Amino acid sequence: MFSLHSTLAEPAGFQLWEKFLFSALIATSAWLFWQRFGVVLKKIFEAKKDADFRLAPLGRRVWDFFSEVMLQSKVIKQRPLPGLAHAFVFWGFCAFALVTLNHAAVGFGIGFLSPDGLFGRFYFYFAAAFALTCAVGIAGLFVRRFLVRPRWLGEHLSWESGFIAFLIFALMVTYLAQFFVPEGSTAVHVLWWAHTLTILVFLPIIPHTKHLHLVLSPATVFLSRGGFSQIPPLVGDEDFGLIAGTDLTQLATLQAYSCVECGRCTEHCPAANTGKALNPKEIVLGLRGYLNEYGPKGEEPLLGKYNSQEAVFQCTTCGSCEFQCPVGIEHLPLIIGMRRGTVNTGEWDDEHGAKLFLALERGSNALGIATAERDKFIEKAALPLFDGSQEYCLWLGCMGAYDPKGREIVADFARVMRYLGTSFGVLRKEKCTGDPVRRLGNDLVFQQLAESNLEAMTRAKVKKIVTICPHCVRTMAEDWKEFGVAPEVEHHSEFMARHLDRLPKATEKETVVYHDPCYLGRYRNVYEQPRDVVRAGGTLVEAERHGERSFCCGAGGGLAFLGEETGERVSHVRAAELAATGAKTVGTACPFCNSMFRDAFAAQGESAPQLVDIAQLTARRLPEVTTSATQ
Amino acid sequence: MKVIVAIKQVPERDAQVRVDAAGKWIEESGFQWSMNESDAYALEEALQLKEKNGGEVVVLSAGPERVGSTIREALAKGADRGIQVESDGLGDWDALGVAKLLAEAARSENADLVLTGLQSDDLGYGQTGVIVAELLGLPHASLILHVEKTDAGLTVKRELEEGWFQSIELPMPAALTIQSGGNKLRYATLMGIKKAKTKEVRKTTPAELGVTAPAVVTLNQIAQPKKQKTTQMLSGGPKEAAAALVEKLKTEARVL
């Protein structure tokens, strides 16, 4: 029986016919593998090159690979239990590489790991430990998929997954069993063959199923664009975004084939969770279906048989999908890419969308209001004009300049700046940063707005910008890069957090639930600063979904300007979640979120919590001044 | 079907207008310019006619060099080529003078249809299109919301007062002035702008067209309107206030 003195029993004395049979089986298995894998590889290499691809910075890529692939950090962090089970299977496979190589060599009588040698003995035990955890892991995943059945894995039970789980389990069992059988017995031989056959059946299944991610996803993670929602620049006069297969780049193709169908993207998607057509997983699988049928040289439109225009325009660009994806798929460039393809060619026919585009082609703001209204507000709120002498340019944004509540937030934040003695001024004229048109895929208007704003800022000699709107911050800091260098820009939460020690502390602490705006959290990685600001004025409570997992308010991606949603309203779902914390106050840090919740709470009636921006939360504690003006 | 659309470039809708030193025109420096709104609707009508019946859409505009950007915008939205009558200082020309320029530029084109907006957003004479029709000797109708090509010519939908519409039949060729709001405007696209780069814009001058500065109407002075605001507060409970409001909307504001 097994004791610590047991060693792995390795078969010996293979017959010649066995060696021939083994060779033939290896060749068949490899051939079957290549039958599919070769096709996929060919499609990836045949696809259009990513013009903006740079290998640098290599350090970031190596780190992503080490952290996300080797350490399985994202897999574990975002879904701890199944994530750990998956990690054990993955680490088991890694540990098994050497064992499997030796296993095959043994078949030809040239095994190089001896159970009697020091290293061999150590390594077989080492692998055995991994085999155990791997077996437990895969059993756990099997139970989850077939008995627990979380809904984001889809309604359809994947029998291939079950079979794969069985094969992995069998691999581990046939390996571990070798420790328990006497050296030289027939059982050793039988186990060897059982293990071998399992591997040889497993291999060709990989490229034919979603287990293709075993081979592709390490490359996908390593090669990903990095950053967040990095929208590639259009190249040349014929590039209008993703219209047909010919527009799908090598990265897009690689990503489409890497999807492991885990459904993390779907689980966190605001559209998929409120009964809309959009399901980010299906977007990626749709592209894969397209590539399977038409390939990267396909002339058929991408929006048609495999993906729908309706779904693509339901995305709030909250970025949960891209943030969650464990195999390095970048959903936003894909979804926005398909929007670009249809908007840049004039195919997208939407009444509200066209109205927004026309407002920004002709006017200055997304709300379509006369700029004279902005001038009136600046005068009424007594905001100083930026003349180059002040430290900060206070950027109002469309909401800050035209929306009544946005104006209150700006006025209150201006009070905070005045109290701190920070000099600031507002520009005489501003145009929308282009955020909604960027996300909706209108590159013409986006470019016009970015260039016009950049020029105005250079002329006004703006060095530092602070604004209440995370959408403005993101668009200026990242999306404008294509057209020039924007001044340094920060969100008011970052500014206030830095000066907290100079602001009065609250005497009475109310409970405040803070809602993370997508464009501040996932897009900018700012989670703590606004919380610090809240803590200075109240007792922070957290909604069930917060931080990296915060649920969208429904306004992003230009959707605030489009028509009525189908299904449940995203804003109502989120507002209910915030209210359910029992907090007296909801603290926001984005004028769009604020506006969405304002409507949602209004629908809820009198029991609704109070809704304020964190700048207002701060301004409340300042001593009264006589010349405070709003609206 | 060949359609000519006469388009005017006007100051951006919410531009802050200041009277210039001479008091005869506005201070143009630092201005943003855009397509006159009802002309944009005329262009949209022309593009839809072309999409339905085939043919060609030619845009025509008179003004200084900057007018070229508005012609490009029209080309980007789908017009096939452009004609620019280049001249500085058309600001104080009267409607007859400008109409002569447009009519002469359009004459050799022998278009089936000449469209233009009902009136300009800046001067608002509402005459230019009508005079162009007269100069070209074409039948015309104004305040048109919708144009349909028939075997005999055209059927147009014309806006009357108080929500009434009139349906008229006209022979072709004809000239029409188009009212805003009859169609949904299309947005400009990147593809359109790129295509517009290769489209032809022919330039001509008043001298080449044989038109000299007219003096039928002379502009003496322009001035900012005086600000005046009369706010009335309605008293009483919600019921009485609402009744009073309805009464005022009917009799004073005349919007009901």
Tab-separated table of N, CA and C in Angstrom, chain A residues 562-621:
chain	number	residue	atom	x	y	z
A	562	LEU	N	-29.966	59.320	-25.533
A	562	LEU	CA	-30.792	58.519	-26.435
A	562	LEU	C	-32.180	58.338	-25.825
A	563	GLY	N	-33.022	57.627	-26.520
A	563	GLY	CA	-34.422	57.523	-26.100
A	563	GLY	C	-34.661	56.568	-24.948
A	564	GLU	N	-35.877	56.235	-24.756
A	564	GLU	CA	-36.325	55.356	-23.674
A	564	GLU	C	-35.655	53.985	-23.762
A	565	GLU	N	-35.266	53.435	-22.613
A	565	GLU	CA	-34.653	52.108	-22.578
A	565	GLU	C	-35.714	51.030	-22.752
A	566	THR	N	-35.284	49.877	-23.263
A	566	THR	CA	-36.178	48.722	-23.200
A	566	THR	C	-35.880	48.017	-21.884
A	567	GLY	N	-36.820	47.243	-21.409
A	567	GLY	CA	-36.618	46.533	-20.151
A	567	GLY	C	-36.660	47.484	-18.970
A	568	GLU	N	-36.051	47.040	-17.869
A	568	GLU	CA	-36.002	47.863	-16.669
A	568	GLU	C	-35.020	49.003	-16.880
A	569	ARG	N	-35.213	50.104	-16.141
A	569	ARG	CA	-34.240	51.189	-16.259
A	569	ARG	C	-33.040	50.896	-15.369
A	570	VAL	N	-31.862	51.041	-15.965
A	570	VAL	CA	-30.626	50.801	-15.216
A	570	VAL	C	-30.576	51.713	-13.990
A	571	SER	N	-30.982	52.977	-14.195
A	571	SER	CA	-30.893	53.949	-13.101
A	571	SER	C	-31.793	53.561	-11.932
A	572	HIS	N	-32.958	52.992	-12.240
A	572	HIS	CA	-33.880	52.602	-11.165
A	572	HIS	C	-33.314	51.438	-10.361
A	573	VAL	N	-32.701	50.489	-11.076
A	573	VAL	CA	-32.116	49.335	-10.394
A	573	VAL	C	-31.012	49.809	-9.440
A	574	ARG	N	-30.159	50.696	-9.949
A	574	ARG	CA	-29.057	51.162	-9.127
A	574	ARG	C	-29.557	52.029	-7.974
A	575	ALA	N	-30.513	52.893	-8.250
A	575	ALA	CA	-31.038	53.779	-7.214
A	575	ALA	C	-31.650	52.956	-6.080
A	576	ALA	N	-32.352	51.894	-6.441
A	576	ALA	CA	-32.968	51.032	-5.427
A	576	ALA	C	-31.891	50.375	-4.573
A	577	GLU	N	-30.796	49.993	-5.237
A	577	GLU	CA	-29.701	49.354	-4.522
A	577	GLU	C	-29.068	50.322	-3.527
A	578	LEU	N	-28.939	51.580	-3.946
A	578	LEU	CA	-28.344	52.592	-3.071
A	578	LEU	C	-29.279	52.881	-1.899
A	579	ALA	N	-30.564	52.960	-2.200
A	579	ALA	CA	-31.548	53.252	-1.155
A	579	ALA	C	-31.618	52.112	-0.147
A	580	ALA	N	-31.401	50.883	-0.642
A	580	ALA	CA	-31.514	49.702	0.222
A	580	ALA	C	-30.455	49.681	1.319
A	581	THR	N	-29.419	50.494	1.196
A	581	THR	CA	-28.399	50.519	2.249
A	581	THR	C	-28.929	51.218	3.490
A	582	GLY	N	-30.053	51.921	3.329
A	582	GLY	CA	-30.629	52.629	4.467
A	582	GLY	C	-29.936	53.951	4.761
A	583	ALA	N	-28.948	54.309	3.956
A	583	ALA	CA	-28.239	55.568	4.181
A	583	ALA	C	-29.184	56.747	3.980
A	584	LYS	N	-28.946	57.808	4.773
A	584	LYS	CA	-29.786	59.004	4.665
A	584	LYS	C	-29.489	59.760	3.381
A	585	THR	N	-28.220	59.659	2.957
A	585	THR	CA	-27.767	60.458	1.828
A	585	THR	C	-27.048	59.590	0.808
A	586	VAL	N	-27.290	59.888	-0.462
A	586	VAL	CA	-26.524	59.254	-1.530
A	586	VAL	C	-25.507	60.274	-2.021
A	587	GLY	N	-24.237	59.906	-1.957
A	587	GLY	CA	-23.178	60.801	-2.411
A	587	GLY	C	-22.729	60.413	-3.809
A	588	THR	N	-22.801	61.356	-4.742
A	588	THR	CA	-22.347	61.069	-6.104
A	588	THR	C	-21.103	61.899	-6.401
A	589	ALA	N	-20.436	61.541	-7.467
A	589	ALA	CA	-19.241	62.282	-7.870
A	589	ALA	C	-19.252	62.530	-9.368
A	590	CYS	N	-20.445	62.442	-9.967
A	590	CYS	CA	-20.564	62.652	-11.403
A	590	CYS	C	-21.924	63.289	-11.670
A	591	PRO	N	-21.969	64.398	-12.390
A	591	PRO	CA	-23.252	65.060	-12.613
A	591	PRO	C	-24.230	64.214	-13.430
A	592	PHE	N	-23.712	63.289	-14.243
A	592	PHE	CA	-24.612	62.419	-15.005
A	592	PHE	C	-25.287	61.412	-14.071
A	593	CYS	N	-24.488	60.775	-13.186
A	593	CYS	CA	-25.075	59.847	-12.211
A	593	CYS	C	-26.133	60.598	-11.412
A	594	ASN	N	-25.751	61.806	-10.965
A	594	ASN	CA	-26.647	62.591	-10.140
A	594	ASN	C	-27.980	62.820	-10.838
A	595	SER	N	-27.893	63.172	-12.124
A	595	SER	CA	-29.119	63.441	-12.866
A	595	SER	C	-29.964	62.173	-13.049
A	596	MET	N	-29.285	61.036	-13.281
A	596	MET	CA	-30.027	59.785	-13.453
A	596	MET	C	-30.758	59.399	-12.166
A	597	PHE	N	-30.053	59.535	-11.033
A	597	PHE	CA	-30.666	59.146	-9.756
A	597	PHE	C	-31.749	60.137	-9.334
A	598	ARG	N	-31.553	61.386	-9.734
A	598	ARG	CA	-32.560	62.400	-9.417
A	598	ARG	C	-33.906	61.948	-9.967
A	599	ASP	N	-33.892	61.507	-11.235
A	599	ASP	CA	-35.141	61.049	-11.855
A	599	ASP	C	-35.639	59.756	-11.211
A	600	ALA	N	-34.692	58.864	-10.909
A	600	ALA	CA	-35.089	57.571	-10.337
A	600	ALA	C	-35.713	57.761	-8.957
A	601	PHE	N	-35.104	58.628	-8.140
A	601	PHE	CA	-35.640	58.858	-6.789
A	601	PHE	C	-36.957	59.618	-6.850
A	602	ALA	N	-37.081	60.489	-7.834
A	602	ALA	CA	-38.334	61.222	-7.991
A	602	ALA	C	-39.470	60.234	-8.248
A	603	ALA	N	-39.148	59.174	-9.007
A	603	ALA	CA	-40.155	58.155	-9.288
A	603	ALA	C	-40.476	57.354	-8.030
A	604	GLN	N	-39.499	57.344	-7.096
A	604	GLN	CA	-39.670	56.534	-5.891
A	604	GLN	C	-40.514	57.241	-4.829
A	605	GLY	N	-40.604	58.563	-4.931
A	605	GLY	CA	-41.440	59.277	-3.987
A	605	GLY	C	-40.691	59.786	-2.775
A	606	GLU	N	-41.418	59.989	-1.698
A	606	GLU	CA	-40.872	60.727	-0.559
A	606	GLU	C	-39.858	59.968	0.272
A	607	SER	N	-39.895	58.644	0.196
A	607	SER	CA	-38.991	57.871	1.043
A	607	SER	C	-37.551	57.907	0.537
A	608	ALA	N	-37.354	58.529	-0.616
A	608	ALA	CA	-36.038	58.505	-1.234
A	608	ALA	C	-35.000	59.241	-0.391
A	609	PRO	N	-33.762	58.726	-0.396
A	609	PRO	CA	-32.707	59.432	0.332
A	609	PRO	C	-32.356	60.747	-0.353
A	610	GLN	N	-31.647	61.564	0.378
A	610	GLN	CA	-31.186	62.842	-0.158
A	610	GLN	C	-30.038	62.581	-1.136
A	611	LEU	N	-29.987	63.363	-2.204
A	611	LEU	CA	-28.991	63.123	-3.253
A	611	LEU	C	-28.079	64.327	-3.379
A	612	VAL	N	-26.807	64.164	-3.070
A	612	VAL	CA	-25.872	65.293	-3.205
A	612	VAL	C	-24.536	64.842	-3.775
A	613	ASP	N	-23.873	65.757	-4.423
A	613	ASP	CA	-22.518	65.498	-4.892
A	613	ASP	C	-21.575	65.642	-3.697
A	614	ILE	N	-20.428	64.987	-3.778
A	614	ILE	CA	-19.486	65.060	-2.651
A	614	ILE	C	-18.952	66.483	-2.464
A	615	ALA	N	-19.008	67.299	-3.507
A	615	ALA	CA	-18.598	68.700	-3.355
A	615	ALA	C	-19.609	69.448	-2.493
A	616	GLN	N	-20.878	69.082	-2.638
A	616	GLN	CA	-21.921	69.727	-1.841
A	616	GLN	C	-21.854	69.279	-0.398
A	617	LEU	N	-21.505	68.001	-0.231
A	617	LEU	CA	-21.322	67.436	1.095
A	617	LEU	C	-20.238	68.219	1.830
A	618	THR	N	-19.213	68.595	1.079
A	618	THR	CA	-18.084	69.331	1.661
A	618	THR	C	-18.460	70.796	1.890
A	619	ALA	N	-19.134	71.380	0.905
A	619	ALA	CA	-19.455	72.809	0.984
A	619	ALA	C	-20.386	73.124	2.155
A	620	ARG	N	-21.213	72.139	2.525
A	620	ARG	CA	-22.143	72.332	3.649
A	620	ARG	C	-21.438	72.709	4.944
A	621	ARG	N	-20.220	72.214	5.102
A	621	ARG	CA	-19.514	72.441	6.369
A	621	ARG	C	-18.745	73.762	6.373
